[in-house]
PDB file of C-alpha atoms in Angstrom:
ATOM      1  CA  SER A   1      55.607  88.441  97.821  1.00  0.00           C
ATOM      2  CA  GLY A   2      58.147  85.703  96.798  1.00  0.00           C
ATOM      3  CA  ALA A   3      60.499  87.879  94.619  1.00  0.00           C
ATOM      4  CA  GLY A   4      64.367  87.269  95.697  1.00  0.00           C
ATOM      5  CA  PHE A   5      66.335  84.667  97.485  1.00  0.00           C
ATOM      6  CA  THR A   6      66.241  83.484 101.284  1.00  0.00           C
ATOM      7  CA  LEU A   7      69.056  84.039 103.310  1.00  0.00           C
ATOM      8  CA  VAL A   8      69.580  80.169 103.411  1.00  0.00           C
ATOM      9  CA  GLU A   9      69.494  79.774  99.885  1.00  0.00           C
ATOM     10  CA  LEU A  10      72.279  82.717  99.654  1.00  0.00           C
ATOM     11  CA  LEU A  11      74.023  81.173 102.460  1.00  0.00           C
ATOM     12  CA  VAL A  12      74.065  77.621 100.733  1.00  0.00           C
ATOM     13  CA  SER A  13      75.158  79.422  97.321  1.00  0.00           C
ATOM     14  CA  LEU A  14      78.225  80.975  98.804  1.00  0.00           C
ATOM     15  CA  GLY A  15      79.328  77.628 100.615  1.00  0.00           C
ATOM     16  CA  VAL A  16      79.331  76.191  97.660  1.00  0.00           C
ATOM     17  CA  ILE A  17      81.014  78.770  95.636  1.00  0.00           C
ATOM     18  CA  VAL A  18      84.081  78.874  98.792  1.00  0.00           C
ATOM     19  CA  LEU A  19      84.131  75.018  98.455  1.00  0.00           C
ATOM     20  CA  LEU A  20      84.877  74.655  94.774  1.00  0.00           C
ATOM     21  CA  SER A  21      87.040  77.783  95.084  1.00  0.00           C
ATOM     22  CA  GLY A  22      89.094  75.579  97.821  1.00  0.00           C
ATOM     23  CA  LEU A  23      89.254  72.463  95.936  1.00  0.00           C
ATOM     24  CA  ALA A  24      90.382  74.773  92.456  1.00  0.00           C
ATOM     25  CA  LEU A  25      93.253  76.529  94.865  1.00  0.00           C
ATOM     26  CA  THR A  26      94.655  72.834  96.139  1.00  0.00           C
ATOM     27  CA  ASN A  27      94.791  71.331  92.808  1.00  0.00           C
ATOM     28  CA  TRP A  28      96.228  74.570  91.282  1.00  0.00           C
ATOM     29  CA  LYS A  29      99.211  74.623  93.615  1.00  0.00           C
ATOM     30  CA  ALA A  30      99.918  70.240  92.827  1.00  0.00           C
ATOM     31  CA  GLY A  31      99.473  71.016  89.135  1.00  0.00           C
ATOM     32  CA  SER A  32     101.770  74.210  89.375  1.00  0.00           C
ATOM     33  CA  GLN A  33     104.555  72.189  91.219  1.00  0.00           C
ATOM     34  CA  ASN A  34     104.118  69.350  88.391  1.00  0.00           C
ATOM     35  CA  LEU A  35     104.479  71.842  85.731  1.00  0.00           C
ATOM     36  CA  VAL A  36     107.862  72.932  87.284  1.00  0.00           C
ATOM     37  CA  LEU A  37     109.470  69.390  87.534  1.00  0.00           C
ATOM     38  CA  SER A  38     108.225  69.087  84.103  1.00  0.00           C
ATOM     39  CA  ARG A  39     109.845  72.153  83.078  1.00  0.00           C
ATOM     40  CA  VAL A  40     113.261  71.326  85.104  1.00  0.00           C
ATOM     41  CA  ALA A  41     113.102  67.811  83.618  1.00  0.00           C
ATOM     42  CA  SER A  42     113.271  69.139  80.056  1.00  0.00           C
ATOM     43  CA  GLN A  43     115.505  71.817  80.815  1.00  0.00           C
ATOM     44  CA  VAL A  44     118.467  68.807  81.860  1.00  0.00           C
ATOM     45  CA  SER A  45     117.619  67.106  78.656  1.00  0.00           C
ATOM     46  CA  GLN A  46     118.336  70.252  76.571  1.00  0.00           C
ATOM     47  CA  ASP A  47     121.480  70.162  78.812  1.00  0.00           C
ATOM     48  CA  ILE A  48     122.706  67.155  77.956  1.00  0.00           C
ATOM     49  CA  LYS A  49     122.217  67.715  74.146  1.00  0.00           C
ATOM     50  CA  LYS A  50     123.796  71.137  75.101  1.00  0.00           C
ATOM     51  CA  ALA A  51     127.020  69.251  76.107  1.00  0.00           C
ATOM     52  CA  GLU A  52     127.081  67.193  73.148  1.00  0.00           C
ATOM     53  CA  GLU A  53     126.883  70.402  71.100  1.00  0.00           C
ATOM     54  CA  LEU A  54     129.267  71.828  72.377  1.00  0.00           C
ATOM     55  CA  SER A  55     131.491  68.624  71.657  1.00  0.00           C
ATOM     56  CA  LEU A  56     130.925  68.266  68.672  1.00  0.00           C
ATOM     57  CA  SER A  57     131.360  72.474  67.542  1.00  0.00           C
ATOM     58  CA  GLY A  58     134.999  71.813  68.692  1.00  0.00           C
ATOM     59  CA  LYS A  59     134.945  74.944  71.166  1.00  0.00           C
ATOM     60  CA  PRO A  60     137.916  75.370  73.034  1.00  0.00           C
ATOM     61  CA  ALA A  61     137.957  75.988  76.622  1.00  0.00           C
ATOM     62  CA  SER A  62     140.140  77.732  79.240  1.00  0.00           C
ATOM     63  CA  CYS A  63     142.363  74.440  79.674  1.00  0.00           C
ATOM     64  CA  PHE A  64     143.282  74.052  76.147  1.00  0.00           C
ATOM     65  CA  ALA A  65     146.779  74.839  76.873  1.00  0.00           C
ATOM     66  CA  LEU A  66     146.788  72.030  79.738  1.00  0.00           C
ATOM     67  CA  ALA A  67     145.043  68.992  77.714  1.00  0.00           C
ATOM     68  CA  LEU A  68     147.002  66.537  75.851  1.00  0.00           C
ATOM     69  CA  GLN A  69     148.368  67.300  72.477  1.00  0.00           C
ATOM     70  CA  GLY A  70     146.352  70.760  72.669  1.00  0.00           C
ATOM     71  CA  SER A  71     143.203  69.593  72.744  1.00  0.00           C
ATOM     72  CA  ILE A  72     139.986  68.622  74.941  1.00  0.00           C
ATOM     73  CA  LEU A  73     138.645  65.196  75.191  1.00  0.00           C
ATOM     74  CA  GLY A  74     135.169  66.666  75.072  1.00  0.00           C
ATOM     75  CA  TYR A  75     132.540  67.954  77.003  1.00  0.00           C
ATOM     76  CA  GLY A  76     129.864  66.580  79.373  1.00  0.00           C
ATOM     77  CA  ILE A  77     127.876  66.783  82.221  1.00  0.00           C
ATOM     78  CA  PHE A  78     128.010  66.091  86.186  1.00  0.00           C
ATOM     79  CA  PHE A  79     125.376  65.110  88.491  1.00  0.00           C
ATOM     80  CA  SER A  80     126.121  64.592  92.349  1.00  0.00           C
ATOM     81  CA  SER A  81     124.049  64.054  95.539  1.00  0.00           C
ATOM     82  CA  LEU A  82     126.854  66.093  97.352  1.00  0.00           C
ATOM     83  CA  ASN A  83     124.995  68.970  95.244  1.00  0.00           C
ATOM     84  CA  PRO A  84     121.747  68.444  94.639  1.00  0.00           C
ATOM     85  CA  SER A  85     120.328  71.543  93.833  1.00  0.00           C
ATOM     86  CA  SER A  86     122.641  72.106  90.526  1.00  0.00           C
ATOM     87  CA  TYR A  87     124.460  70.210  88.177  1.00  0.00           C
ATOM     88  CA  ILE A  88     127.790  70.988  86.098  1.00  0.00           C
ATOM     89  CA  ILE A  89     128.371  71.116  82.180  1.00  0.00           C
ATOM     90  CA  PHE A  90     132.170  70.898  81.806  1.00  0.00           C
ATOM     91  CA  ALA A  91     135.015  70.736  79.436  1.00  0.00           C
ATOM     92  CA  ASN A  92     137.089  67.230  79.975  1.00  0.00           C
ATOM     93  CA  CYS A  93     140.550  68.246  80.016  1.00  0.00           C
ATOM     94  CA  ASN A  94     142.202  64.968  80.795  1.00  0.00           C
ATOM     95  CA  THR A  95     142.127  61.619  79.766  1.00  0.00           C
ATOM     96  CA  LEU A  96     139.421  60.216  82.046  1.00  0.00           C
ATOM     97  CA  ALA A  97     135.948  60.069  81.152  1.00  0.00           C
ATOM     98  CA  SER A  98     134.308  61.394  84.432  1.00  0.00           C
ATOM     99  CA  TYR A  99     134.397  64.753  86.008  1.00  0.00           C
ATOM    100  CA  GLU A 100     137.379  65.414  88.038  1.00  0.00           C
ATOM    101  CA  ALA A 101     137.179  69.078  90.338  1.00  0.00           C
ATOM    102  CA  GLY A 102     140.317  71.230  89.441  1.00  0.00           C
ATOM    103  CA  THR A 103     141.198  69.533  86.654  1.00  0.00           C
ATOM    104  CA  ASP A 104     137.825  70.272  84.311  1.00  0.00           C
ATOM    105  CA  GLN A 105     136.764  73.297  83.164  1.00  0.00           C
ATOM    106  CA  ILE A 106     133.473  73.933  84.382  1.00  0.00           C
ATOM    107  CA  VAL A 107     131.669  75.591  81.404  1.00  0.00           C
ATOM    108  CA  GLU A 108     128.187  76.207  82.969  1.00  0.00           C
ATOM    109  CA  THR A 109     126.955  75.551  86.957  1.00  0.00           C
ATOM    110  CA  LYS A 110     123.321  74.819  86.520  1.00  0.00           C
ATOM    111  CA  ALA A 111     121.053  75.657  89.293  1.00  0.00           C
ATOM    112  CA  LEU A 112     117.459  73.957  89.684  1.00  0.00           C
ATOM    113  CA  GLU A 113     114.556  75.871  90.818  1.00  0.00           C
ATOM    114  CA  GLN A 114     114.134  75.691  94.632  1.00  0.00           C
ATOM    115  CA  VAL A 115     111.478  73.382  94.890  1.00  0.00           C
ATOM    116  CA  ILE A 116     113.575  70.543  92.761  1.00  0.00           C
ATOM    117  CA  THR A 117     116.464  68.558  93.718  1.00  0.00           C
ATOM    118  CA  VAL A 118     118.106  65.590  92.083  1.00  0.00           C
ATOM    119  CA  PHE A 119     116.677  62.764  94.028  1.00  0.00           C
ATOM    120  CA  SER A 120     119.460  60.355  92.547  1.00  0.00           C
ATOM    121  CA  SER A 121     121.920  59.132  90.055  1.00  0.00           C
ATOM    122  CA  ALA A 122     122.617  55.730  88.502  1.00  0.00           C
ATOM    123  CA  PRO A 123     125.677  55.442  88.071  1.00  0.00           C
ATOM    124  CA  SER A 124     126.351  57.544  91.143  1.00  0.00           C
ATOM    125  CA  PRO A 125     127.938  60.691  91.000  1.00  0.00           C
ATOM    126  CA  LEU A 126     126.947  60.628  87.105  1.00  0.00           C
ATOM    127  CA  SER A 127     129.227  61.891  84.232  1.00  0.00           C
ATOM    128  CA  VAL A 128     128.054  61.879  80.402  1.00  0.00           C
ATOM    129  CA  LEU A 129     130.925  62.756  78.389  1.00  0.00           C
ATOM    130  CA  PHE A 130     130.556  63.384  74.671  1.00  0.00           C
ATOM    131  CA  VAL A 131     133.824  62.864  72.858  1.00  0.00           C
ATOM    132  CA  PRO A 132     134.258  63.831  69.406  1.00  0.00           C
ATOM    133  CA  PRO A 133     134.049  63.176  66.407  1.00  0.00           C
ATOM    134  CA  ILE A 134     130.904  60.934  66.044  1.00  0.00           C
ATOM    135  CA  PRO A 135     130.363  61.691  69.189  1.00  0.00           C
ATOM    136  CA  GLU A 136     131.245  58.490  71.816  1.00  0.00           C
ATOM    137  CA  VAL A 137     129.172  58.796  74.553  1.00  0.00           C
ATOM    138  CA  ARG A 138     130.933  57.463  77.673  1.00  0.00           C
ATOM    139  CA  ILE A 139     128.296  57.117  80.873  1.00  0.00           C
ATOM    140  CA  GLU A 140     130.813  57.019  84.088  1.00  0.00           C
ATOM    141  CA  PRO A 141     131.628  55.721  86.368  1.00  0.00           C
ATOM    142  CA  GLY A 142     132.354  52.219  85.165  1.00  0.00           C
ATOM    143  CA  THR A 143     130.841  51.047  81.599  1.00  0.00           C
ATOM    144  CA  ALA A 144     127.208  51.813  82.176  1.00  0.00           C
ATOM    145  CA  ALA A 145     124.952  51.573  79.064  1.00  0.00           C
ATOM    146  CA  LEU A 146     122.343  53.855  80.635  1.00  0.00           C
ATOM    147  CA  GLY A 147     122.468  56.969  83.002  1.00  0.00           C
ATOM    148  CA  SER A 148     119.732  58.485  84.918  1.00  0.00           C
ATOM    149  CA  VAL A 149     118.984  61.342  86.968  1.00  0.00           C
ATOM    150  CA  ILE A 150     115.853  61.094  88.941  1.00  0.00           C
ATOM    151  CA  LEU A 151     114.429  65.125  89.979  1.00  0.00           C
ATOM    152  CA  GLN A 152     112.022  65.291  92.792  1.00  0.00           C
ATOM    153  CA  ASN A 153     109.895  68.414  93.917  1.00  0.00           C
ATOM    154  CA  SER A 154     109.041  69.212  97.640  1.00  0.00           C
ATOM    155  CA  SER A 155     105.760  66.752  97.485  1.00  0.00           C
ATOM    156  CA  GLY A 156     107.600  64.060  96.287  1.00  0.00           C
ATOM    157  CA  LYS A 157     106.874  63.546  92.535  1.00  0.00           C
ATOM    158  CA  GLN A 158     109.541  62.665  90.492  1.00  0.00           C
ATOM    159  CA  LYS A 159     110.570  62.873  86.901  1.00  0.00           C
ATOM    160  CA  THR A 160     113.733  60.538  85.583  1.00  0.00           C
ATOM    161  CA  VAL A 161     115.816  61.709  82.845  1.00  0.00           C
ATOM    162  CA  GLN A 162     117.970  59.074  81.203  1.00  0.00           C
ATOM    163  CA  VAL A 163     120.481  59.099  78.566  1.00  0.00           C
ATOM    164  CA  ASN A 164     122.008  56.394  76.524  1.00  0.00           C
ATOM    165  CA  THR A 165     125.214  55.266  74.788  1.00  0.00           C
ATOM    166  CA  LYS A 166     124.066  56.675  71.557  1.00  0.00           C
ATOM    167  CA  GLY A 167     123.362  60.099  73.023  1.00  0.00           C
ATOM    168  CA  VAL A 168     119.368  59.381  73.239  1.00  0.00           C
ATOM    169  CA  THR A 169     117.662  61.095  76.255  1.00  0.00           C
ATOM    170  CA  ASP A 170     114.290  60.128  77.567  1.00  0.00           C
ATOM    171  CA  ILE A 171     111.855  61.621  80.057  1.00  0.00           C
ATOM    172  CA  PHE A 172     109.556  59.899  82.318  1.00  0.00           C
TER     173      PHE A 172
END
């Protein structure tokens, strides 16, 4: 009577479906981690621009009374290997172009998503300061022409966010 499927045919079909589902699930997890890494790299780039916009807006900070001649030097962003799970947007309250804990005002502390860490920065620790009105971009410590932050996910995949002395950011 030959109408229908044999048990062997059903088992082979089921095995193929299970195998393909397993491959798809594995690739989905890796793709999801890569998507999170790309999203965090974009957020870091946007926050660098946010520091630049704060500097250009002339928004006063709570350290306003402490700053020289009643004004702050600018706004910036700070990355440190001592705290690889977050970074700081700060108002610079002194004449130094780099972040000084206890002196500069923290505008916002940004936590990275759980599977992402700051793998390294160059120079290290990295402060990018935007000084109005142009804005002048200072990358500290030293007189670096380029600052970079390498972000890494739990599987070791990395993305680099770079900023130059013109304030242009790149992600690769």
